[in-house]
């Protein structure tokens, strides 16, 4: 019974009975209250009616002061069982007669008194005769006597209603108990033993499962759910066992934690990778391994879990405090109805290094370790935008090494690479944060200077100081491969931000300024000027005009005499000239570099060779002086490098039937060391035709002396830069002496270019040089003037004759 009293059924029955009783009491109370209101009105009417019935007789008794009549009236009223006291008074208040009897014994008087609180217990009626009060009739009412029947009747009705409710509730109780509560009670008793370990699914069966009503359906459903639950539990046990086996046998390192970060499980791979033994690792928190994996972060993982693993990279810490990069595959899983964080991770140190290497190769130069062009392209625009936003001035320096190709060709690429490395170090040593040096290719460097000042004047001052420092450091001696190397640089500078100028414009401007520095003599810096853009446009116009110069017969040749110490003619150097209707007379120093840059030089060189050989044929037929040796033709490196060059020369000689020994091909030092075997073979093939070879601008290649003996040369031409400073420089005199001495031992002739005064000629004679060319002797001559010189015994200079 105790169990029943604690059941939901017992609680609900008690509440239902109490609620039923309260409803019945409320209904009874409302009914009694309404009945009483009607009864009270009826009693008042009844009392007043009885008083009015004796009003006439009472009035006559008072008017005539008839005591006997008064007593009779009062006795008649006393027959009403509700009156226990009456009296009749005259106008002066004198009592003519009165009656009284004791109150009756009524058991329900306390109820009547409570109900009749609103009903007067004393009624007084004025006696009126001819509109004058002659007296008063007073009665005292026993209310308990009046309502005794009403109270008793309602008490009986309430008792009957209460017991009827009890009887109805009891019947409902029994019906619900036997039909619902007792089967549910048995069902719950059976359910209470379901969690006992010895109860197997096949042993479990509800008796109520045979019923066809809702209880039967409930019992069947619970039975099916229990069987499914047991099956799921078995599967779950297998799954957990499988999970633990996977964790401990996996080749991946694994950690299992709760959402507070406490490590619940791990495997041997994780222990070895982290440097802990398993027992120690299980006492730690995930934050000891990964400080960023806080409980708040784990909570976020739980709230946002999509049941899909997320892969991310982190830095884990080993027992010795060493950090290393890992790739983590993390997920929130449910174990024993608790959310846990499972992380499988692996060391990606090698991959990270490979990625860093790939990034380095993509954005940095492997030779100098400086950022490369791609790095510059991705960062320059941002730096310019930052300068424009913050209102400061930045700058870009475009640096190109002077005559680097000559060093690279003459000394070998390994020396050139070593030189570039040293140049990069010297450049970086001149910079401060956040200035960046970039190698964009070959011997070209760009210096990105984000902040130079708040005004153009301040920026120009700062960048000028830096440029001067760079030029000084880069011009210092380089000790490479046990050889002293000298080099200089040309620097172009552009400042930013400028209106409507982007990164491409700024870089192009610095490049343009750098070329201007080269044109002005190298080893200096130039700021970009607006007029330089005009120069670029002129260069483009020059390129366009060059492509049609041959077809329009705009080129012509002049010939500068070469003489011996007595001023006698020994040959000519063929010089190219160009006159364009729009550009006018264009000097070679201006159009030759452009022709080489655009590749037109090969076509121009072929035209010069053909035209010079054609003219040589004419002079040869006219007759040449006895001392005349040859006409010299400058050969471009691009022209000489052609596989068909030897065939072109030999076919031209064959075409005009000239004496090949009168042809002197002038080449530069740089050509000799570029693919030596190929150059040597071409020279030997042409030498077999008796063609002569001279090295033009000799002495500017620094280190090509040791290569001379490998080539079939005829003559060395001393560069005019040595001759120009000969009068004021003893070192130039020594250099010329050395060249002349070396050439003498190698049985080579020596010719000095650029002789412009008698003093220079005398000094050259003293060094042993006896062949000359220059404006002191003669300006370049046109074909008809040359023909006159060949036909007469003329000595140079002409002005001295």
CSV table of C-alpha atoms in Angstrom, one decimal, residues 48 136 444 456 492 630 715 725 733 795:
chain,number,residue,atom,x,y,z
A,48,UNK,CA,-45.1,43.1,7.0
A,136,UNK,CA,-47.0,52.4,17.1
A,444,UNK,CA,69.6,44.8,-61.7
A,456,UNK,CA,59.9,66.1,-51.3
A,492,UNK,CA,67.8,55.8,-61.1
A,630,UNK,CA,93.2,47.1,-94.8
A,715,UNK,CA,96.2,44.0,-84.0
A,725,UNK,CA,94.0,61.0,-70.2
A,733,UNK,CA,101.1,55.6,-69.8
A,795,UNK,CA,100.5,62.6,-95.3
